[in-house]
Structures are given as C-alpha cells and as structure tokens.
Coordinates of N, CA and C and ligand atoms in Angstrom, one line a residue:
X105 N 97.4 151.8 43.4 CA 98.2 153.1 43.2 C 99.6 152.7 43.1
X106 N 100.1 153.0 42.1 CA 101.7 152.5 41.9 C 102.5 153.5 42.8
X107 N 103.5 152.9 43.5 CA 104.2 153.5 44.4 C 105.6 154.0 43.6
X108 N 105.5 155.2 43.3 CA 106.5 155.6 42.4 C 108.0 155.8 43.2
X109 N 107.8 155.9 44.5 CA 109.0 156.1 45.2 C 110.1 155.1 44.7
X110 N 109.6 153.9 44.6 CA 110.5 152.8 44.3 C 111.1 152.9 42.9
X111 N 110.5 153.6 41.9 CA 111.1 153.7 40.7 C 112.2 154.6 40.6
X112 N 112.5 155.5 41.8 CA 113.6 156.3 41.6 C 114.7 155.8 42.4
X113 N 114.6 154.5 42.8 CA 115.8 154.0 43.6 C 116.7 153.3 42.5
X114 N 117.9 153.8 42.4 CA 118.9 153.2 41.5 C 119.7 152.1 42.3
X115 N 119.6 151.0 41.5 CA 120.2 149.8 42.1 C 121.6 149.7 41.5
X116 N 122.5 149.7 42.3 CA 123.9 149.6 41.8 C 124.5 148.3 42.2
X117 N 125.0 147.6 41.2 CA 125.7 146.4 41.3 C 127.3 146.9 41.2
X118 N 128.0 146.6 42.0 CA 129.3 147.2 42.0 C 130.3 146.0 41.9
X119 N 131.5 146.4 41.5 CA 132.7 145.5 41.5 C 133.7 146.4 41.9
X120 N 134.6 145.9 42.8 CA 135.7 146.7 43.3 C 137.1 145.9 43.1
X121 N 138.0 146.6 42.6 CA 139.4 145.9 42.7 C 140.4 146.6 43.6
X122 N 139.8 147.5 44.4 CA 140.8 148.3 45.3 C 140.8 147.7 46.7
X123 N 140.1 146.8 47.0 CA 140.2 146.2 48.4 C 141.2 145.1 48.4
X124 N 142.1 145.3 49.2 CA 143.1 144.2 49.4 C 143.9 144.3 50.7
X125 N 144.2 143.4 51.2 CA 145.0 143.3 52.4 C 146.3 142.7 52.2
X126 N 147.3 142.9 53.1 CA 148.6 142.3 53.0 C 148.7 141.0 53.8
X127 N 147.6 140.6 54.2 CA 147.8 139.3 55.1 C 148.0 138.2 54.3
X128 N 148.9 137.4 54.7 CA 149.2 136.2 53.9 C 149.5 135.0 55.0
X129 N 148.5 134.3 55.3 CA 148.5 133.5 56.3 C 148.5 132.1 55.9
X130 N 149.4 131.2 56.5 CA 149.4 129.8 56.3 C 148.7 129.1 57.4
X131 N 147.8 128.3 57.1 CA 147.0 127.6 58.1 C 147.9 126.5 58.6
X132 N 148.2 126.6 59.9 CA 149.1 125.7 60.6 C 148.8 124.1 60.5
X133 N 147.5 123.9 60.4 CA 147.0 122.5 60.4 C 147.2 122.0 58.9
X134 N 147.2 122.8 57.9 CA 147.4 122.3 56.6 C 148.2 123.2 55.8
X135 N 149.5 122.9 55.6 CA 150.6 123.7 54.9 C 150.2 123.9 53.6
X136 N 149.3 123.1 53.0 CA 149.0 123.3 51.4 C 148.1 124.5 51.2
X137 N 147.5 125.0 52.3 CA 146.6 126.1 52.2 C 147.3 127.4 52.3
X138 N 147.1 128.3 51.3 CA 147.6 129.7 51.4 C 146.5 130.6 51.3
X139 N 146.1 131.3 52.3 CA 144.9 132.0 52.4 C 145.0 133.2 51.3
X140 N 146.1 133.5 51.1 CA 146.4 134.7 50.2 C 145.9 134.5 48.7
X141 N 145.8 133.2 48.4 CA 145.3 132.8 47.0 C 144.0 133.2 47.0
X142 N 143.2 133.4 48.0 CA 141.8 133.7 48.0 C 141.6 135.2 48.3
X143 N 142.6 136.0 48.1 CA 142.7 137.5 48.5 C 143.3 138.3 47.4
X144 N 142.8 137.9 46.2 CA 143.4 138.7 45.0 C 142.2 139.3 44.3
X145 N 142.6 140.1 43.3 CA 141.7 141.0 42.6 C 140.5 140.2 41.9
X146 N 139.3 140.9 41.8 CA 138.2 140.3 41.2 C 138.5 139.8 39.8
X147 N 138.2 138.6 39.4 CA 138.5 138.2 38.0 C 139.8 137.5 37.8
X148 N 140.7 137.6 38.8 CA 142.1 136.9 38.8 C 141.8 135.3 38.6
X149 N 140.7 134.7 39.3 CA 140.5 133.3 39.3 C 139.4 132.9 38.3
X150 N 139.2 133.7 37.3 CA 138.1 133.3 36.3 C 138.4 132.1 35.7
X151 N 139.6 131.7 35.2 CA 139.8 130.5 34.6 C 139.8 129.3 35.6
X152 N 140.0 129.6 36.9 CA 140.0 128.5 37.8 C 138.6 128.2 38.1
X153 N 137.6 129.1 37.9 CA 136.3 128.8 38.2 C 135.7 128.0 36.8
X154 N 136.1 128.5 35.6 CA 135.5 128.0 34.4 C 136.0 126.7 34.0
X155 N 137.3 126.4 34.1 CA 137.7 125.2 33.6 C 138.0 124.3 34.6
X156 N 138.3 123.0 34.5 CA 138.8 122.0 35.4 C 140.3 121.7 35.2
X157 N 140.9 122.5 34.6 CA 142.4 122.1 34.6 C 143.2 122.2 35.8
X158 N 142.7 123.1 36.8 CA 143.4 123.0 38.1 C 142.4 122.7 39.2
X159 N 141.1 123.1 39.1 CA 140.2 122.8 40.2 C 139.0 122.1 39.6
X160 N 138.7 120.8 40.2 CA 137.7 119.9 39.5 C 136.5 119.8 40.5
X161 N 136.5 120.6 41.6 CA 135.2 120.7 42.4 C 135.2 122.1 43.0
X162 N 134.0 122.6 43.4 CA 133.7 123.9 43.9 C 133.0 123.7 45.3
X163 N 133.4 124.4 46.4 CA 132.7 124.5 47.6 C 132.2 125.9 47.8
X164 N 130.9 126.2 47.8 CA 130.3 127.5 48.0 C 130.0 127.6 49.6
X165 N 130.8 128.5 50.2 CA 130.6 128.8 51.7 C 129.6 130.0 51.7
X166 N 128.4 129.7 51.9 CA 127.2 130.8 51.9 C 126.7 131.1 53.3
X167 N 127.2 132.2 53.7 CA 126.9 132.6 55.3 C 126.1 133.9 55.1
X168 N 125.0 133.8 56.0 CA 124.0 134.9 56.1 C 123.9 135.2 57.6
X169 N 123.6 136.5 57.8 CA 123.1 136.9 59.1 C 121.9 136.4 59.3
X170 N 121.6 135.9 60.7 CA 120.3 135.3 60.9 C 119.0 136.2 60.5
X171 N 118.2 135.7 59.8 CA 117.0 136.5 59.3 C 117.2 136.9 58.0
X172 N 118.4 136.7 57.4 CA 118.6 137.4 56.1 C 119.2 136.2 55.1
X173 N 118.6 135.0 55.2 CA 118.9 134.0 54.4 C 118.3 134.0 53.0
X174 N 119.0 133.8 52.0 CA 118.3 134.0 50.7 C 117.3 132.7 50.6
X175 N 116.4 132.8 49.5 CA 115.4 131.8 49.2 C 116.2 130.6 48.7
X176 N 115.7 129.5 49.0 CA 116.3 128.2 48.5 C 116.3 128.2 47.1
X177 N 115.2 128.8 46.4 CA 115.2 128.8 44.8 C 116.2 129.7 44.3
X178 N 116.7 130.8 44.9 CA 117.8 131.5 44.5 C 119.1 130.8 44.6
X179 N 119.3 130.0 45.6 CA 120.6 129.2 45.7 C 120.6 128.1 44.6
X180 N 119.4 127.4 44.5 CA 119.5 126.5 43.4 C 119.6 126.9 42.0
X181 N 119.0 128.2 41.8 CA 119.3 128.9 40.5 C 120.8 129.3 40.3
X182 N 121.3 129.6 41.3 CA 122.8 130.0 41.4 C 123.7 128.7 41.0
X183 N 123.3 127.6 41.7 CA 124.1 126.4 41.3 C 123.9 126.0 39.9
X184 N 122.6 126.1 39.5 CA 122.3 125.8 38.0 C 123.1 126.8 37.1
X185 N 123.3 128.0 37.3 CA 124.0 128.8 36.6 C 125.6 128.5 36.5
X186 N 125.9 128.1 37.6 CA 127.5 127.7 37.7 C 127.6 126.4 36.9
X187 N 126.7 125.4 37.1 CA 126.8 124.2 36.4 C 126.7 124.4 34.8
X188 N 126.0 125.5 34.4 CA 125.8 125.7 33.0 C 127.0 126.4 32.2
X189 N 127.8 126.9 33.1 CA 128.9 127.7 32.5 C 130.3 127.3 32.8
X190 N 130.4 126.5 33.7 CA 131.8 125.9 34.3 C 131.9 124.3 34.2
X191 N 133.1 124.0 34.2 CA 133.5 122.5 34.3 C 133.9 122.2 35.8
X192 N 133.1 121.5 36.4 CA 133.3 121.0 37.8 C 133.0 119.7 38.0
X193 N 133.8 118.8 37.2 CA 133.1 117.2 37.2 C 133.0 116.7 38.6
X194 N 133.7 117.1 39.6 CA 133.5 116.5 40.9 C 132.7 117.2 41.9
X195 N 132.0 118.0 41.2 CA 130.7 118.5 41.9 C 130.9 119.9 42.6
X196 N 129.6 120.5 42.8 CA 129.6 121.8 43.5 C 128.7 121.7 44.7
X197 N 129.2 122.1 45.8 CA 128.6 121.8 47.1 C 128.4 123.2 47.7
X198 N 127.2 123.3 48.4 CA 126.9 124.5 49.0 C 127.0 124.2 50.7
X199 N 127.9 124.9 51.3 CA 127.9 125.0 52.8 C 127.3 126.2 53.3
X200 N 125.9 126.0 53.9 CA 125.2 127.2 54.3 C 125.2 127.3 55.8
X201 N 125.4 128.5 56.3 CA 125.1 128.8 57.8 C 124.8 130.2 58.1
X202 N 124.3 130.3 59.2 CA 123.8 131.7 59.7 C 124.7 132.0 60.8
X203 N 125.0 133.3 61.0 CA 125.7 134.0 62.0 C 125.0 135.0 62.7
X204 N 125.2 135.4 63.9 CA 124.6 136.6 64.5 C 125.1 137.7 63.9
X205 N 124.3 138.8 64.1 CA 124.6 140.1 63.4 C 125.9 140.7 63.9
X206 N 126.7 141.1 63.0 CA 127.9 141.8 63.3 C 127.7 143.2 64.2
X207 N 126.3 143.7 64.1 CA 125.9 144.8 64.8 C 126.2 146.1 64.2
X208 N 126.5 146.1 62.8 CA 126.9 147.3 62.2 C 125.5 147.8 61.5
X209 N 125.4 149.3 61.5 CA 124.2 149.8 60.9 C 124.4 149.8 59.2
X210 N 125.6 150.0 58.8 CA 125.9 149.8 57.4 C 127.3 149.4 57.3
X211 N 127.7 149.0 56.0 CA 129.0 148.1 55.9 C 129.8 148.8 54.7
X212 N 131.1 149.0 55.2 CA 132.1 149.5 54.2 C 132.5 148.2 53.6
X213 N 133.3 148.2 52.4 CA 133.9 147.0 51.9 C 134.8 146.5 52.9
X214 N 135.5 147.4 53.6 CA 136.5 146.9 54.6 C 135.8 146.1 55.7
X215 N 134.7 146.6 56.1 CA 134.0 145.8 57.0 C 133.5 144.4 56.5
X216 N 133.1 144.5 55.4 CA 132.7 143.2 54.7 C 134.0 142.2 54.6
X217 N 135.1 142.7 54.3 CA 136.3 142.0 54.2 C 136.7 141.5 55.6
X218 N 136.6 142.2 56.5 CA 136.9 141.9 57.9 C 136.0 140.7 58.5
X219 N 134.8 140.7 58.0 CA 133.8 139.7 58.4 C 134.3 138.4 57.7
X220 N 134.7 138.4 56.4 CA 135.2 137.2 55.8 C 136.4 136.8 56.5
X221 N 137.3 137.5 56.8 CA 138.5 137.2 57.5 C 138.4 136.5 58.7
X222 N 137.3 136.9 59.4 CA 136.9 136.3 60.8 C 136.1 135.0 60.5
X223 N 135.3 134.9 59.6 CA 134.3 133.8 59.5 C 134.8 132.8 58.4
X224 N 135.4 133.1 57.4 CA 135.6 132.1 56.3 C 136.3 130.9 56.8
X225 N 135.8 129.7 56.4 CA 136.4 128.4 56.9 C 137.1 127.7 55.7
X226 N 136.7 128.0 54.4 CA 137.1 127.1 53.4 C 137.9 128.0 52.4
X227 N 139.1 127.4 52.2 CA 140.2 128.0 51.3 C 140.5 126.9 50.2
X228 N 141.1 127.5 49.1 CA 141.5 126.6 47.9 C 142.4 125.4 48.6
X229 N 142.3 124.3 48.1 CA 143.3 123.3 48.4 C 143.3 122.2 47.3
X230 N 144.4 121.7 46.8 CA 144.5 120.8 45.8 C 143.6 121.0 44.7
X231 N 142.6 120.1 44.5 CA 141.7 120.3 43.3 C 140.4 120.9 43.7
X232 N 140.3 121.5 44.9 CA 139.1 122.1 45.4 C 139.0 123.7 45.4
X233 N 138.2 124.3 44.7 CA 138.1 125.7 44.7 C 137.1 126.1 45.6
X234 N 137.2 127.2 46.2 CA 136.2 127.8 47.2 C 135.7 129.1 46.8
X235 N 134.6 129.3 47.3 CA 133.9 130.7 47.1 C 133.2 131.2 48.3
X236 N 133.4 132.3 48.7 CA 132.7 132.8 49.8 C 131.7 134.0 49.4
X237 N 130.4 133.8 50.0 CA 129.3 134.6 49.7 C 128.6 135.1 51.0
X238 N 128.5 136.3 51.3 CA 127.9 136.8 52.6 C 126.7 137.6 52.3
X239 N 125.6 137.4 53.1 CA 124.5 137.9 53.1 C 124.2 138.9 54.3
X240 N 124.3 140.3 54.0 CA 124.4 141.2 55.1 C 123.1 141.6 55.5
X241 N 123.1 142.0 56.7 CA 121.7 142.5 57.4 C 121.8 144.1 57.4
X242 N 122.6 144.7 56.7 CA 122.7 146.1 56.8 C 123.0 146.6 55.4
X243 N 122.8 147.9 55.1 CA 123.0 148.4 53.6 C 124.5 148.7 53.5
X244 N 124.9 149.1 52.3 CA 126.3 149.4 52.0 C 126.3 150.9 52.4
X245 N 127.6 151.1 53.0 CA 127.8 152.6 53.4 C 127.8 153.7 52.3
X246 N 128.0 153.2 51.2 CA 127.9 154.1 50.1 C 126.6 154.5 49.5
X247 N 125.5 153.9 50.1 CA 124.0 154.1 49.7 C 123.7 155.6 49.9
X248 N 123.0 156.4 48.8 CA 122.4 157.5 49.1 C 120.9 157.4 49.1
X249 N 120.2 158.6 49.1 CA 118.8 158.5 49.1 C 118.3 158.1 47.8
X250 N 119.1 158.2 46.6 CA 118.5 157.8 45.4 C 119.2 156.5 44.8
X251 N 120.3 156.0 45.5 CA 120.9 154.8 44.9 C 121.3 153.7 46.0
X252 N 121.1 152.6 45.7 CA 121.4 151.5 46.7 C 122.2 150.4 46.0
X253 N 123.2 150.1 46.6 CA 124.2 148.9 46.3 C 123.5 147.6 46.7
X254 N 123.4 146.7 45.6 CA 122.8 145.4 46.1 C 123.7 144.3 46.3
X255 N 125.0 144.4 45.7 CA 125.9 143.4 45.8 C 127.2 144.1 45.3
X256 N 128.4 143.4 45.9 CA 129.7 143.8 45.6 C 130.7 142.7 45.4
X257 N 131.3 142.5 44.4 CA 132.3 141.4 44.2 C 133.6 142.3 44.6
X258 N 134.4 141.7 45.5 CA 135.6 142.5 46.1 C 136.9 141.8 46.0
X259 N 136.9 140.3 46.2 CA 138.1 139.6 45.9 C 137.9 138.6 44.8
X260 N 138.8 137.8 44.6 CA 138.8 136.9 43.4 C 137.7 135.7 43.7
X261 N 137.7 135.4 45.0 CA 136.6 134.3 45.3 C 135.6 134.8 46.3
X262 N 135.1 136.0 46.3 CA 134.3 136.6 47.4 C 133.3 137.7 46.8
X263 N 132.1 137.6 47.1 CA 131.3 138.7 46.9 C 130.3 138.8 48.1
X264 N 129.6 140.0 48.3 CA 128.6 140.2 49.3 C 127.3 140.7 48.6
X265 N 126.2 140.0 49.3 CA 124.9 140.5 48.8 C 124.3 141.3 50.1
X266 N 123.7 142.5 49.6 CA 123.1 143.3 50.7 C 121.6 142.9 50.8
X267 N 121.5 141.7 51.5 CA 120.3 141.0 51.5 C 119.0 141.9 52.2
X268 N 119.5 142.7 53.1 CA 118.4 143.6 53.8 C 117.8 144.6 52.8
X269 N 118.7 145.2 52.0 CA 118.1 146.0 50.8 C 117.4 145.2 49.8
X270 N 117.8 144.2 49.5 CA 117.0 143.3 48.7 C 115.7 143.0 49.2
X271 N 115.6 142.8 50.5 CA 114.2 142.4 51.0 C 113.4 143.6 51.0
X272 N 114.0 144.8 51.3 CA 113.2 146.0 51.3 C 112.6 146.5 49.9
X273 N 113.4 145.9 48.8 CA 113.0 146.3 47.5 C 112.1 145.2 46.7
X274 N 111.7 144.1 47.4 CA 111.1 143.1 46.7 C 109.9 142.5 47.5
X275 N 109.1 141.8 46.6 CA 107.9 141.1 47.1 C 106.8 142.1 47.7
X276 N 106.7 143.2 47.4 CA 105.5 144.1 47.6 C 104.9 144.4 46.1
X277 N 103.7 144.8 46.1 CA 103.1 145.2 44.9 C 104.0 146.2 44.0
X278 N 104.2 145.8 42.8 CA 105.1 146.7 41.9 C 106.6 146.5 42.1
X279 N 106.9 145.5 43.1 CA 108.3 145.3 43.2 C 108.6 143.9 42.6
X280 N 109.9 143.7 42.4 CA 110.3 142.4 41.9 C 110.1 141.2 42.8
X281 N 109.9 140.0 42.3 CA 109.8 138.9 43.1 C 111.1 138.7 43.8
X282 N 111.1 138.4 45.1 CA 112.5 138.3 45.8 C 113.3 137.5 45.2
X283 N 113.1 136.2 44.8 CA 113.8 135.1 44.3 C 114.5 135.6 43.1
X284 N 113.6 136.3 42.2 CA 114.2 136.9 40.9 C 115.3 138.0 41.1
X285 N 115.0 138.7 42.1 CA 115.9 139.9 42.4 C 117.2 139.2 43.1
X286 N 117.1 138.4 43.9 CA 118.2 137.6 44.6 C 119.0 137.0 43.5
X287 N 118.4 136.2 42.6 CA 119.0 135.4 41.6 C 119.9 136.4 40.6
X288 N 119.2 137.5 40.4 CA 119.9 138.5 39.5 C 121.0 138.9 40.0
X289 N 120.9 139.5 41.3 CA 122.3 140.1 41.9 C 123.3 139.0 42.2
X290 N 122.9 137.8 42.6 CA 123.9 136.8 43.0 C 124.7 136.4 41.6
X291 N 124.0 136.2 40.5 CA 124.6 135.7 39.3 C 125.4 136.8 38.7
X292 N 124.8 138.1 38.8 CA 125.7 139.3 38.3 C 127.1 139.4 39.0
X293 N 127.0 139.3 40.3 CA 128.2 139.4 41.2 C 129.3 138.1 40.7
X294 N 128.5 137.1 40.6 CA 129.4 135.8 40.2 C 129.9 136.1 38.7
X295 N 129.2 136.8 37.9 CA 129.7 137.0 36.6 C 131.0 137.9 36.7
X296 N 131.1 138.8 37.5 CA 132.3 139.5 37.6 C 133.5 138.5 38.2
X297 N 133.1 137.7 39.1 CA 134.2 136.6 39.5 C 134.7 135.9 38.3
X298 N 133.7 135.5 37.3 CA 134.1 134.6 36.1 C 134.8 135.6 35.2
X299 N 135.0 136.9 35.6 CA 135.9 137.7 34.6 C 135.1 138.6 33.7
X300 N 133.7 138.7 33.9 CA 133.0 139.6 33.0 C 132.8 141.0 33.7
X301 N 132.9 142.0 32.8 CA 133.2 141.9 31.3 C 134.5 142.7 31.2
X302 N 135.5 142.0 30.4 CA 136.8 142.4 30.4 C 137.4 142.5 31.7
X303 N 137.2 141.6 32.5 CA 137.7 141.6 33.9 C 138.4 140.3 34.3
X304 N 139.2 139.8 33.3 CA 139.9 138.6 33.6 C 139.5 137.4 32.6
X305 N 138.3 137.6 32.0 CA 138.1 136.8 30.7 C 138.1 137.7 29.6
X306 N 139.2 137.6 28.7 CA 139.4 138.6 27.7 C 138.3 138.5 26.6
X307 N 138.0 139.6 26.1 CA 136.7 139.8 25.2 C 137.1 139.2 23.8
X308 N 136.2 138.5 23.4 CA 136.4 137.8 22.0 C 135.9 138.9 21.0
X309 N 135.0 139.7 21.2 CA 134.7 140.9 20.5 C 134.4 142.0 21.5
X310 N 134.7 143.3 21.0 CA 134.5 144.3 22.0 C 133.1 144.6 22.4
X311 N 132.9 144.3 23.7 CA 131.5 144.6 24.1 C 131.4 145.2 25.4
X312 N 132.5 145.8 26.0 CA 132.5 146.4 27.3 C 131.8 147.8 27.1
X313 N 130.9 148.2 28.0 CA 130.2 149.6 28.1 C 131.3 150.5 28.7
X314 N 131.9 151.3 27.9 CA 133.0 152.2 28.4 C 132.4 153.2 29.4
X315 N 131.2 153.5 29.3 CA 130.7 154.5 30.3 C 130.4 153.8 31.7
X316 N 130.3 152.5 31.7 CA 130.2 151.8 32.9 C 131.2 150.6 32.8
X317 N 132.4 150.8 33.0 CA 133.4 149.8 33.0 C 133.2 148.5 33.6
X318 N 133.7 147.4 33.0 CA 133.6 146.0 33.5 C 132.0 145.7 33.5
X319 N 131.2 146.2 32.5 CA 129.9 145.7 32.2 C 129.7 145.7 30.8
X320 N 128.7 144.9 30.4 CA 128.4 144.5 29.0 C 127.5 145.7 28.4
X321 N 127.7 145.9 27.0 CA 126.9 147.0 26.6 C 125.6 146.4 25.9
X322 N 125.2 145.1 26.3 CA 124.0 144.6 25.6 C 122.8 144.9 26.8
X323 N 121.8 145.6 26.6 CA 121.0 146.0 27.6 C 120.1 144.9 28.1
X324 N 120.1 143.8 27.3 CA 119.3 142.6 27.8 C 120.1 141.7 28.5
X325 N 121.5 141.9 28.6 CA 122.4 140.9 29.4 C 122.4 141.0 30.8
X326 N 122.7 139.9 31.4 CA 122.8 140.1 32.8 C 123.7 141.0 33.4
X327 N 125.1 141.2 32.5 CA 126.0 142.0 32.9 C 125.8 143.4 32.5
X328 N 124.6 143.9 32.1 CA 124.4 145.1 31.7 C 124.3 146.0 33.0
X329 N 125.0 147.2 33.1 CA 124.9 148.0 34.2 C 123.6 148.3 34.7
X330 N 122.6 148.6 33.8 CA 121.4 149.0 34.2 C 120.3 148.0 34.7
X331 N 120.8 146.7 34.8 CA 120.1 145.9 35.7 C 119.9 146.6 37.0
X332 N 120.7 147.5 37.2 CA 120.8 148.5 38.4 C 120.1 149.6 38.4
X333 N 119.3 149.9 37.2 CA 118.8 151.4 37.1 C 117.3 151.2 37.6
X334 N 116.7 152.4 37.7 CA 115.4 152.5 38.3 C 114.4 151.7 37.2
X335 N 114.8 152.0 35.9 CA 114.0 151.3 34.9 C 114.2 149.9 34.9
X336 N 115.4 149.4 35.3 CA 115.7 148.0 35.5 C 114.8 147.4 36.6
X337 N 114.8 147.9 37.7 CA 114.0 147.5 38.8 C 112.4 147.5 38.3
X338 N 112.0 148.5 37.7 CA 110.6 148.5 37.3 C 110.4 147.4 36.4
X339 N 111.1 147.3 35.5 CA 110.9 146.1 34.4 C 111.1 144.7 35.2
X340 N 111.9 144.7 36.2 CA 112.1 143.5 36.9 C 110.7 143.1 37.6
X341 N 109.9 144.0 37.9 CA 108.6 143.7 38.7 C 107.8 142.6 37.7
X342 N 108.0 142.7 36.5 CA 107.2 141.8 35.7 C 107.9 140.5 35.2
X343 N 109.2 140.4 35.6 CA 109.9 139.3 35.2 C 109.8 138.0 36.0
X344 N 109.8 136.9 35.5 CA 109.6 135.7 36.2 C 111.0 134.9 36.4
X345 N 112.0 135.5 35.7 CA 113.4 134.9 35.9 C 114.4 135.9 35.7
X346 N 115.6 135.6 36.3 CA 116.6 136.6 36.2 C 117.2 136.8 34.8
X347 N 117.6 138.0 34.3 CA 118.2 138.1 33.0 C 119.4 137.1 32.8
X348 N 119.4 136.6 31.5 CA 120.5 135.6 31.2 C 121.7 136.4 30.7
X349 N 122.9 135.7 30.5 CA 124.1 136.2 29.7 C 123.8 136.3 28.3
X350 N 124.2 137.3 27.6 CA 124.2 137.2 26.2 C 125.2 136.5 25.5
X351 N 125.3 136.3 24.2 CA 126.3 135.5 23.5 C 127.6 136.0 23.8
X352 N 127.7 137.4 23.7 CA 129.0 137.9 23.7 C 129.8 137.5 25.1
X353 N 129.1 137.6 26.1 CA 129.5 137.2 27.4 C 129.8 135.8 27.6
X354 N 128.8 134.9 27.0 CA 129.1 133.5 27.1 C 130.4 133.1 26.2
X355 N 130.6 133.8 25.1 CA 131.7 133.4 24.3 C 133.0 133.8 24.9
X356 N 133.0 134.8 25.7 CA 134.2 135.1 26.5 C 134.5 134.1 27.6
X357 N 133.4 133.5 28.1 CA 133.6 132.4 29.2 C 134.1 131.2 28.4
X358 N 133.5 130.9 27.2 CA 133.9 129.6 26.5 C 135.5 129.8 26.2
X359 N 135.8 131.0 25.7 CA 137.3 131.2 25.4 C 138.3 131.2 26.5
X360 N 137.7 131.3 27.8 CA 138.6 131.2 28.9 C 138.4 130.0 29.6
X361 N 137.9 128.9 29.0 CA 138.0 127.6 29.5 C 136.4 127.0 30.0
X362 N 135.5 128.0 29.9 CA 134.2 127.6 30.4 C 133.3 127.0 29.3
X363 N 132.0 127.3 29.5 CA 131.0 126.6 28.5 C 129.7 127.4 28.5
Ligands
LIG525 ZN1 128.4 144.9 38.1
LIG526 ZN1 126.9 140.5 28.1

C-alpha cells in the first residue's frame, strides 16, 4: 500500500541572501586570511569557484552532527559534479569530521550561521578556495506540516543540508534512495553557490523562473524549483541518479569561467 502521506510533503530547497553579519575577523596567526571574504551573499564567489584565475584548489570542509553523516557515494558524486563544472587544477580536497549535537530541536539560518562561525576552520587563502557544508541533526525552523526545507545556501561559500529530514524522507518503500536525494540537494545548493540561476552567473539566455526566483524554468533541470515539490519527491522514488543541469544552466557556468 502506497504511503500517500509522503506525497504531500513539499520539499523546499531554499536560497537566502538575507543572512549576514558584520563580523570581520583577521586570524591573528595568518594575516592573509580575511574571514569576511567567506561571509558574502550567495553567488558572489561564483567565478571564484568556476575558474582558476584566482583560486586553483578547493577545500571542502564537510561537518556533520554525529549520526548524520552523508553517504560516501553522495560525497563522491558531489566531488565529480564540481570536477565536471569547474577548473581547480591543484585539486579538490574533502575534510570531513563529526561534531556533537548542538542540542537544538530546529534551526534558524542564524543558528546555522552561528555554528559555522564557531566550527569553521578553513578560510580562503592565496590560491586556495574553501567551502563549508554542514549536515544538521534537526529540521529547519521554517518547516510546516506540509513543507520541509532540505537545504539552504546562505553565504557565498556556505550551505546547510538538513540531513535528519533527508533521512526521514528516504530509503523506505516509495521513497527516494537516500544517496540520490542527498546528491540532489547537495548539488542543487552548490548550484546556487555557482551563481544559478541569475544569482551571480549572468544568464546567457533568459531562463529564470520568475515565479520562483533564482531557479531555472526547465522542469528537468537540477535547478528547477519543483525538485522540491511533492511530485518531484514521488518521481525521485524511481530515479537512480540526481537530476542534471540543463544546457541553459551549463552555458551560464561556461560564460562565467566554468565548464
Ligand atoms: Zn534552490
Ligand atoms: Zn537549468
């Protein structure tokens, strides 16, 4: 018997540009590091990620609450996605670690930002670009009975994945495969970091969904908003891989220094 309850769960992949702090800290041990460079609006560093003109390597600081580590397959899918779209000739490194639960029942974006401020160890320096990804053990504070946020990009080198919510919505009959769902949300949020859609990588042709700003209007594209819909989740139950970027999105990335 199909469990229709899950069909009514709206999955919302969000992007926010409203979260910022005034903090501008210089690391006393290394005066070349300006933390503020990693606290800008989503999409501001799209070209830094895509091209190698400034940054030739990338370090992904992947931090999860113990018990909420993503599948190794999802991480390797994510690295492949980055390799396929960006130029980082000196390599992409994943630094993964678990932390104890912050003890919150749910998370506002400010909570998520505060955890990053406390825990993040890697900041941009010289030719090394850094990315922070946090896998949370609680749901987004904005969730309702009918909609759940699965991930949010909130700064130019930062996004959060609501891993507890993903675990609750995957790997049961008629639910998506967990790694497919994780890969979808991770690469969708990273797509916003790369400036999609119309969020720092200028559009070569007009393909922004005006009813769902900063998303692509191609329903088969990774950056389509309804990857987040009940229909999207239902369809994903039969998918063996995450949705790909369409040509319109890829062309925007190429035009902004990527591939
Ligand atoms: Zn989105
Ligand atoms: Zn697209």
